[in-house]
C-alpha positions as CSV (number, residue, x, y, z in Angstrom):
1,X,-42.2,94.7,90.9
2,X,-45.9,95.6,90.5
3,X,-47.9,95.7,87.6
4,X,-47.0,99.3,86.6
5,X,-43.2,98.6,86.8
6,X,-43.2,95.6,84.5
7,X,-45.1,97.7,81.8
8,X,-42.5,100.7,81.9
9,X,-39.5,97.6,82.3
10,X,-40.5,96.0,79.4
11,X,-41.1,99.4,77.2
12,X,-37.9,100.5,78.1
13,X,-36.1,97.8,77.2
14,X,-37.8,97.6,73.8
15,X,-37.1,101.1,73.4
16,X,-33.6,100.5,73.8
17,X,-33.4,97.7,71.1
18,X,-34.7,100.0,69.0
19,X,-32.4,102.8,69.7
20,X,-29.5,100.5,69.2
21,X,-31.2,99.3,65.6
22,X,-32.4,103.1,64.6
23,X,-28.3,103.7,64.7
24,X,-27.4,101.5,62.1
25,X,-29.9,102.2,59.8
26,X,-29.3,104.8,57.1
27,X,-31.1,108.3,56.9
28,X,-32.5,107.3,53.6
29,X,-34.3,104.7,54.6
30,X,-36.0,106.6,57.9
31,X,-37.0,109.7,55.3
32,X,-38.8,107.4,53.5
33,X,-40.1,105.8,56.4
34,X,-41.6,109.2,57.4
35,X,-43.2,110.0,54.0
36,X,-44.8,106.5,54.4
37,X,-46.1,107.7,58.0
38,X,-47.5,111.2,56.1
39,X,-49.3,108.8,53.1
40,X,-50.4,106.8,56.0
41,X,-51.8,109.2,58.0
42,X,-54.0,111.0,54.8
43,X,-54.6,107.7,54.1
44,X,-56.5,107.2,57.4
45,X,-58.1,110.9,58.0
46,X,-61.2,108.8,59.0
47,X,-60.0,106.9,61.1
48,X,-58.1,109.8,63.4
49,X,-61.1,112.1,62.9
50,X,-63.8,109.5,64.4
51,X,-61.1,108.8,67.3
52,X,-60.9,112.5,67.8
53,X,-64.6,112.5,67.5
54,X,-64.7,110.2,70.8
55,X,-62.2,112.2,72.6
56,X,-64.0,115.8,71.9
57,X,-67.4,113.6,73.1
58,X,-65.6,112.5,76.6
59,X,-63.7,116.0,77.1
60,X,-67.0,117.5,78.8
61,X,-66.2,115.0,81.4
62,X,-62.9,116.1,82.1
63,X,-63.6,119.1,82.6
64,X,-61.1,120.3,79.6
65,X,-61.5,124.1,79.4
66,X,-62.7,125.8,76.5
67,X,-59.5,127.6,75.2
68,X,-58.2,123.9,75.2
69,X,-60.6,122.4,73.0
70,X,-58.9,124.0,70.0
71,X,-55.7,122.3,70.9
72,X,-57.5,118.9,71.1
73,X,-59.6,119.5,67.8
74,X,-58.3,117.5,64.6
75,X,-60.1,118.8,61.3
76,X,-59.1,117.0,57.9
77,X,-57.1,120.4,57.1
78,X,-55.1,120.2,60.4
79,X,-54.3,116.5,59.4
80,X,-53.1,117.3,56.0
81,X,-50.8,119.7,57.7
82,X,-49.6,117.5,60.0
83,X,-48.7,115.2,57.0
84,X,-46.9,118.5,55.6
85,X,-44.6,118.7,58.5
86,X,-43.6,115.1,58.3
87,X,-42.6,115.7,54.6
88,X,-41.1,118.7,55.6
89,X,-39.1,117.4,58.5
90,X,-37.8,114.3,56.2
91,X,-36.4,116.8,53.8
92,X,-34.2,118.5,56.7
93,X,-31.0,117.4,57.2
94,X,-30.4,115.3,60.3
95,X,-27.6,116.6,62.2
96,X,-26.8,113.3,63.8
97,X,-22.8,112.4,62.4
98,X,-22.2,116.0,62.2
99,X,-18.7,117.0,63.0
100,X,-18.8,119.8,65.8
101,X,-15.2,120.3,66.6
102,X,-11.6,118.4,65.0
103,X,-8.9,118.6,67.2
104,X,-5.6,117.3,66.7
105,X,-2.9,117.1,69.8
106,X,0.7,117.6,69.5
107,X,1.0,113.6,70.0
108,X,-1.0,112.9,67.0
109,X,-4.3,111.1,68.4
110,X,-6.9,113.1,66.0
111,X,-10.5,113.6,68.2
112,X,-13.3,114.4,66.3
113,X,-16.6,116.1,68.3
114,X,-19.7,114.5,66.5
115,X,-23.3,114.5,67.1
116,X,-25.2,111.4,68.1
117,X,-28.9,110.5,69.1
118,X,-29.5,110.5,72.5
119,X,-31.2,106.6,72.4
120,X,-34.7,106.9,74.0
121,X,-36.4,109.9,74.8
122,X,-39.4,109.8,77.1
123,X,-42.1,112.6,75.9
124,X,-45.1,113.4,78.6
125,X,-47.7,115.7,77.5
126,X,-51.2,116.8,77.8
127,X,-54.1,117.2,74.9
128,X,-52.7,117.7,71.7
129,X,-52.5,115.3,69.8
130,X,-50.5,117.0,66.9
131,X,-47.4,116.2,70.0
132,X,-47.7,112.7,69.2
133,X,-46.8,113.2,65.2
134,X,-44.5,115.5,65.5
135,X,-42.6,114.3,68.6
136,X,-42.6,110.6,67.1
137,X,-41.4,112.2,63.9
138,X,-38.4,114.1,64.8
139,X,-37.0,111.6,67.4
140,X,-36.9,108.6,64.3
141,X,-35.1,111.3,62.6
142,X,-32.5,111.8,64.7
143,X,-32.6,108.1,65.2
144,X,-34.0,108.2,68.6
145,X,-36.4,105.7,70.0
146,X,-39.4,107.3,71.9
147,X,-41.8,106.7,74.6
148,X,-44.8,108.7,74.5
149,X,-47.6,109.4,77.4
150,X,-50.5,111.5,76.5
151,X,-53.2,113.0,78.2
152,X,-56.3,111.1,78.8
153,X,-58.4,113.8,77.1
154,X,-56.6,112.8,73.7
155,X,-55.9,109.0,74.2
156,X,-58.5,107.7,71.4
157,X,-56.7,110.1,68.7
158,X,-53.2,109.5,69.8
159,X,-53.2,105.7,70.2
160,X,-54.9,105.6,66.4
161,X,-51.6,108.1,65.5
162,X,-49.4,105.4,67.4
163,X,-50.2,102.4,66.0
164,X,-50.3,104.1,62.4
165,X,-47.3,105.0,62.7
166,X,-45.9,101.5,64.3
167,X,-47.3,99.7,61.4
168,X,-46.0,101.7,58.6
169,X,-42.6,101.1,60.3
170,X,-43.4,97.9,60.1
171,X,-44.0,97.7,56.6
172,X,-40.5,99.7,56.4
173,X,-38.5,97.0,58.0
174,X,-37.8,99.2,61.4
175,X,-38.9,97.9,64.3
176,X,-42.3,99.3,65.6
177,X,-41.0,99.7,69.0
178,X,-39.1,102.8,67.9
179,X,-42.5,104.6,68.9
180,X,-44.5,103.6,71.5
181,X,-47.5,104.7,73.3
182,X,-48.1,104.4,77.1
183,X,-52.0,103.0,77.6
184,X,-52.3,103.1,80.6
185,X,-54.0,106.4,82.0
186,X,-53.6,106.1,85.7
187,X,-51.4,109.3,87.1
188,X,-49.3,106.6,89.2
189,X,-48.0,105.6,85.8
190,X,-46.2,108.9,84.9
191,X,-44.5,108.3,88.3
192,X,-43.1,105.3,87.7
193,X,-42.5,106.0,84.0
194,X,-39.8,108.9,85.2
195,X,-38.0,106.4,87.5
196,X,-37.0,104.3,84.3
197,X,-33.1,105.8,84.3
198,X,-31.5,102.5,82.7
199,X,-33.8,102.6,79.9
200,X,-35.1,106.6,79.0
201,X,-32.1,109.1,78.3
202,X,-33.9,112.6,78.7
203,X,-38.0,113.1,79.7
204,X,-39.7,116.4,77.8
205,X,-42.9,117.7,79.5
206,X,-45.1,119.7,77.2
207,X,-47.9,120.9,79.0
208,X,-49.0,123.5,81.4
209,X,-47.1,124.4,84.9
210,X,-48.6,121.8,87.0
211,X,-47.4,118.8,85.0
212,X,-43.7,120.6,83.9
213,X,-43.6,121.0,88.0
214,X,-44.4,117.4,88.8
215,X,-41.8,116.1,86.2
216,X,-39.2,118.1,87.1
217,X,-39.6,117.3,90.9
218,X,-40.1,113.5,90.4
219,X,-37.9,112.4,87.7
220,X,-35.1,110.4,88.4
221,X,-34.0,110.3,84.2
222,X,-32.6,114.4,83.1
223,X,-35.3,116.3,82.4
224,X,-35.7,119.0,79.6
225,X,-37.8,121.2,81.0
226,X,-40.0,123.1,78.4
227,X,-41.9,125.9,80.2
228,X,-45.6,127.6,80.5
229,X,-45.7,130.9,78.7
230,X,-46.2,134.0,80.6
231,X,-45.3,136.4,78.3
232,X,-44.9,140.2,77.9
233,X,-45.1,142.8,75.7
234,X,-43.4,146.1,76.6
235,X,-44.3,149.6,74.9
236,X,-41.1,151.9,75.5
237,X,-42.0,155.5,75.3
238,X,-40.4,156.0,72.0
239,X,-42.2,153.0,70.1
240,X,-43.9,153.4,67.1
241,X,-48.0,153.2,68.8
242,X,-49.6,152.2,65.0
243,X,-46.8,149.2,65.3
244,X,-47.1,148.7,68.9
245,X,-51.2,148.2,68.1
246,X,-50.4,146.1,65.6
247,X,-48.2,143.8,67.5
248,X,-50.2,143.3,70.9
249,X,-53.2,142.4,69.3
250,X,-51.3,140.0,67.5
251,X,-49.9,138.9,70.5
252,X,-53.2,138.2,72.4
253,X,-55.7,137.2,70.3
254,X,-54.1,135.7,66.6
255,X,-54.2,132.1,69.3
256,X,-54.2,132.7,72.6
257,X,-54.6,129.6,74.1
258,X,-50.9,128.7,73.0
259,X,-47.6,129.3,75.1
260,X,-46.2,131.8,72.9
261,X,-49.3,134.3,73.4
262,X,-49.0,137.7,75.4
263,X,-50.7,137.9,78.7
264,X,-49.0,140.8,80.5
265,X,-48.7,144.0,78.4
266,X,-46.3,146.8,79.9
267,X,-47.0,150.3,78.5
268,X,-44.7,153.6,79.8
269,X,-46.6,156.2,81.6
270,X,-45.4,158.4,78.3
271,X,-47.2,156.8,75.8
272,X,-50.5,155.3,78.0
273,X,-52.7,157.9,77.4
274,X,-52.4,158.1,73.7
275,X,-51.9,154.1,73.6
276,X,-54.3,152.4,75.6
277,X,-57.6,153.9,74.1
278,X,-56.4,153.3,71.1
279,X,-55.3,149.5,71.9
280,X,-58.7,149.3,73.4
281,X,-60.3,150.4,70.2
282,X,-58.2,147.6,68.5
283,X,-59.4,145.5,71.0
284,X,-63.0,145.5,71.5
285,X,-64.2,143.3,68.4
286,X,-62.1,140.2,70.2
287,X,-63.9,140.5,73.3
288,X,-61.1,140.9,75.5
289,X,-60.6,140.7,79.2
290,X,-58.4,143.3,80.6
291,X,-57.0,143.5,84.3
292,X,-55.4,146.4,85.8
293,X,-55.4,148.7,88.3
294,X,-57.3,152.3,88.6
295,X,-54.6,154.0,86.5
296,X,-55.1,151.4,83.2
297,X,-58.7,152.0,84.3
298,X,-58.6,155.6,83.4
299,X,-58.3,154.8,79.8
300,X,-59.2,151.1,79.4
301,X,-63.3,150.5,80.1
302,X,-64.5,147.4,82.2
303,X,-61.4,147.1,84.0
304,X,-61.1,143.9,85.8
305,X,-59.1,144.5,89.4
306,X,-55.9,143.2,89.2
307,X,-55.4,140.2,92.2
308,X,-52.4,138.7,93.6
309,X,-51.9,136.2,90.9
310,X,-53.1,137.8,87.9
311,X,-48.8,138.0,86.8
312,X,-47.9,134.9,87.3
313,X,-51.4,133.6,85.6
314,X,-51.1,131.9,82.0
315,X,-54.8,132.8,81.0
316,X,-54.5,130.5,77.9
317,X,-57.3,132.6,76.7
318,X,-58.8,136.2,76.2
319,X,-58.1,137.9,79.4
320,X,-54.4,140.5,79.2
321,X,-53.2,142.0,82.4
322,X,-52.0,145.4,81.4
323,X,-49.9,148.0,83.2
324,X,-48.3,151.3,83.4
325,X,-44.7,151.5,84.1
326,X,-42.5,154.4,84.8
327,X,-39.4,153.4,83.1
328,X,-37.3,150.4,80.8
329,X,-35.5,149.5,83.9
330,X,-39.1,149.4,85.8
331,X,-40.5,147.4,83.1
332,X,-37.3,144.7,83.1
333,X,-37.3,144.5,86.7
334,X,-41.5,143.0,86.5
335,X,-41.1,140.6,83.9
336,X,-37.5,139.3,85.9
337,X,-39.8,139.2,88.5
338,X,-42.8,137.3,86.7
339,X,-40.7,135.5,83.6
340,X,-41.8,131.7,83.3
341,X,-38.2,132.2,80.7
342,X,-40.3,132.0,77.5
343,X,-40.7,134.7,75.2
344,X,-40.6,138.7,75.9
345,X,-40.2,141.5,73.6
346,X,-39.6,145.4,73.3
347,X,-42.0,147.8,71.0
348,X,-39.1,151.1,70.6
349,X,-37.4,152.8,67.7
350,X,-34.5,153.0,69.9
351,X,-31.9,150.6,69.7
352,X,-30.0,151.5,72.5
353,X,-33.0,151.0,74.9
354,X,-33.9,147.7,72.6
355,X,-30.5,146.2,73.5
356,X,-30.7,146.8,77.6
357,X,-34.1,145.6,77.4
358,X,-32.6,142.2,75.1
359,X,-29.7,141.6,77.3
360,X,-31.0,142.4,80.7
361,X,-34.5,140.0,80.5
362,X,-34.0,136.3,81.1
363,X,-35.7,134.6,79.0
364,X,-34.8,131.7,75.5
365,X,-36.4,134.1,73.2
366,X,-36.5,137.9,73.5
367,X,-38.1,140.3,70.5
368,X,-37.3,144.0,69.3
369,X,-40.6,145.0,67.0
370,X,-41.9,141.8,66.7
371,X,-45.1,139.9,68.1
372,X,-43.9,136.9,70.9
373,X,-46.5,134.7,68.8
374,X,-42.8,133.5,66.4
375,X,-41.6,131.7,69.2
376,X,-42.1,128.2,67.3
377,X,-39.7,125.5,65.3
378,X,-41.8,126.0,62.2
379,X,-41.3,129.7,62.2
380,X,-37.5,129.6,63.2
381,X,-37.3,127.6,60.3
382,X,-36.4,124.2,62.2
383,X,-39.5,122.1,60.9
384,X,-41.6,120.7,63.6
385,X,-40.6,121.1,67.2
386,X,-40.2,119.3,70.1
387,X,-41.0,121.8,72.6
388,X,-40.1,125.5,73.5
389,X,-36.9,124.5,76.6
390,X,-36.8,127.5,78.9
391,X,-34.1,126.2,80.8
392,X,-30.6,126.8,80.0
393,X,-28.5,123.9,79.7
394,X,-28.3,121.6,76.6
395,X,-31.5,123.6,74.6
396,X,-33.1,126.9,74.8
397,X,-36.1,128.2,73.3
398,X,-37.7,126.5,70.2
399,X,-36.6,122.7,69.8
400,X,-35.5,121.4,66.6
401,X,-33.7,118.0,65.3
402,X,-30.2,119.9,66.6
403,X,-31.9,119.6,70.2
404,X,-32.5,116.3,69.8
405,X,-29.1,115.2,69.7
406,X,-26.2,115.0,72.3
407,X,-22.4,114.5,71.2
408,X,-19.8,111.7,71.2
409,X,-15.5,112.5,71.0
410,X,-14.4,110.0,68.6
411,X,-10.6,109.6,69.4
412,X,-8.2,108.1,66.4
413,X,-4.6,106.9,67.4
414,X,-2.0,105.3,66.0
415,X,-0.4,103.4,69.0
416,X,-0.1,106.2,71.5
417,X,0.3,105.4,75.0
418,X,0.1,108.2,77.9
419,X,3.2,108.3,79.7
């Protein structure tokens, strides 16, 4: 066993102590072990911000892109929101006990369907370092022990976040192991971190394509796979333009380096000529990039040539592929084609057309006259979230404390026997 596999052994067997002790404790006592985490991390703004400090100083040498720099930034504002959603997230009701399902057989045994934390859940992500608070949070509330690997572009910030967060558990009387932070950086690590099946129950990526990719292909524990977001925004011929406006630049530029942005906007040949100047007009203060062929060019100036991977390109930032489609079904057939499963939605004031369009596109979240940019636990009204899962077993789409939980049957008897 080298050096590497001691480190993840010993982790994971710490991490399932603690999952076993996280069970038995009551949900009053983890809330108020998260509002002590949210006092403790106000308490400490200086110390996060100075550690973010160091990691925005060593980001120009890892070549961390622009449109990500906002994701790694931590201002005292963002930090007192963070302390918000931890205060918001211990007011939710854990749904670990719920009763799903009762069923009671003709022989009398009484089952009950409840649901239960899943023990240890391994989280791998890239450089944001809001991730760490708000994966650490929801796993203690659904009394789930977590293992968490960051990015190297964020490690100062998150290992300051970690060990607040360990000590105030200590100071709670919960073991600090119920969080833990993997410090060591080495990309070998994350490999042998996803072979750790006794210990780690489910792994969640959060990050961009390459690293979902490499943990679905190498991990030997069930992966939740949460997805890159290359969304699309189609305008039917009988949409509303003013609202169709309204909603793609919304779309693009409100944040566009997050997963829930727009970078493929379908427009039907009906409406293009009257749309796209006027969504170029709308666009022109924010400086965006659009590719397209010669027939968006007719209307939309500086046209950037459309090349073979423009659709399936997550541009994280202001660039929008734009075309012009003959019909719905032509429109549902391209983002079927393109979908990375995340978020698409319809522009029409026809339901009919809105309902193919919803039911035919395969995807966790789907929109009728509404930007994609929703696509988030806060805004479903879940609290934080653990992700956006564009698979389709277990959890789809935004990622709340439900998502975090599996289920248990819970059999009563009174002496039956099968014969």
């Amino acid at each position: 066993m080298n050096q590497y596999e001691e480190l993840c052994v010993d982790m994971g067997q710490r991490a399932k102590e603690a999952s076993y002790e996280l069970a038995q404790i009551d949900q009053d006592s983890l809330d108020r072990a998260l509002l002590a985490i949210a006092d403790s991390l106000e308490a400490h703004i200086d110390e996060v911000m100075a550690a973010n400090a160091r990691d925005l100083d060593q980001a120009v040498h890892y070549d961390v892109p622009q449109t990500m720099m906002d994701r790694l930034t931590l201002t005292p504002e963002r930090i007192a929101q963070m302390a918000l959603g931890i205060r918001q997230v211990a007011e939710l009701k854990s749904p670990v006990g719920t009763l799903l399902e009762t069923i009671t057989r003709p022989n009398g045994l009484r089952i009950e369907k409840r649901a239960v934390p899943f023990g240890v859940i391994g989280i791998i992500f890239e450089a944001r370092p809001n991730v760490t608070v708000d994966a650490g949070v929801l796993c203690l509330k659904t009394s789930n022990a977590t293992i968490l690997r960051g990015g190297k572009e964020a490690f100062n910030t998150n290992q300051v976040i970690v060990n607040l967060m360990r000590n105030t558990l200590e100071t709670q009387g919960i073991t600090p192991d119920a969080v833990q932070l993997v410090e060591v950086l080495d990309r070998d690590m994350v490999g042998t971190l996803l072979e750790q099946r006794q210990y780690i129950d489910v792994i969640i990526p959060r990050g961009g394509v390459g690293l979902i990719r490499r943990v679905v292909n190498e991990s030997k524990i069930p992966v939740i796979e949460t997805g890159s977001g290359i969304c699309h925004t189609f305008v039917d011929e009988y949409a509303d333009l003013d609202m169709a406006v309204q909603i793609a630049v919304n779309a693009k530029v409100q944040r566009p380096s997050v997963c829930n942005a727009m970078e493929t906007l379908l427009v039907h040949k009906a409406v293009a000529d009257e749309f796209l100047p006027r969504l170029q007009d709308a666009l022109e203060s924010y400086k965006v990039r659009i590719h397209g062929d010669q027939d968006v060019a007719k209307y939309m100036n500086n046209t950037i040539p459309l090349e073979d991977i423009s659709f399936s390109t997550e541009y994280n930032d202001l660039d929008l592929n734009v075309r012009i489609v003959d019909s719905l079904a032509e429109a549902i057939d391209h983002i079927n084609q393109y979908t990375t499963h995340h978020s698409e939605a319809i522009i029409t004031d026809e339901p009919m057309r809105a309902t193919v369009f919803m039911n035919l596109v395969d995807c966790s979240t789907v929109y009728h006259n509404a930007s994609t940019r929703f696509t988030d636990g806060f805004e479903f009204g879940f609290g934080a979230e653990i992700g956006i899962s564009t698979q389709k077993l277990h959890a789809r789409g935004p990622m709340g404390l439900q998502a975090l939980t599996s289920y248990k049957y819970f059999v009563f008897g009174e002496g039956q026997v099968r014969s």
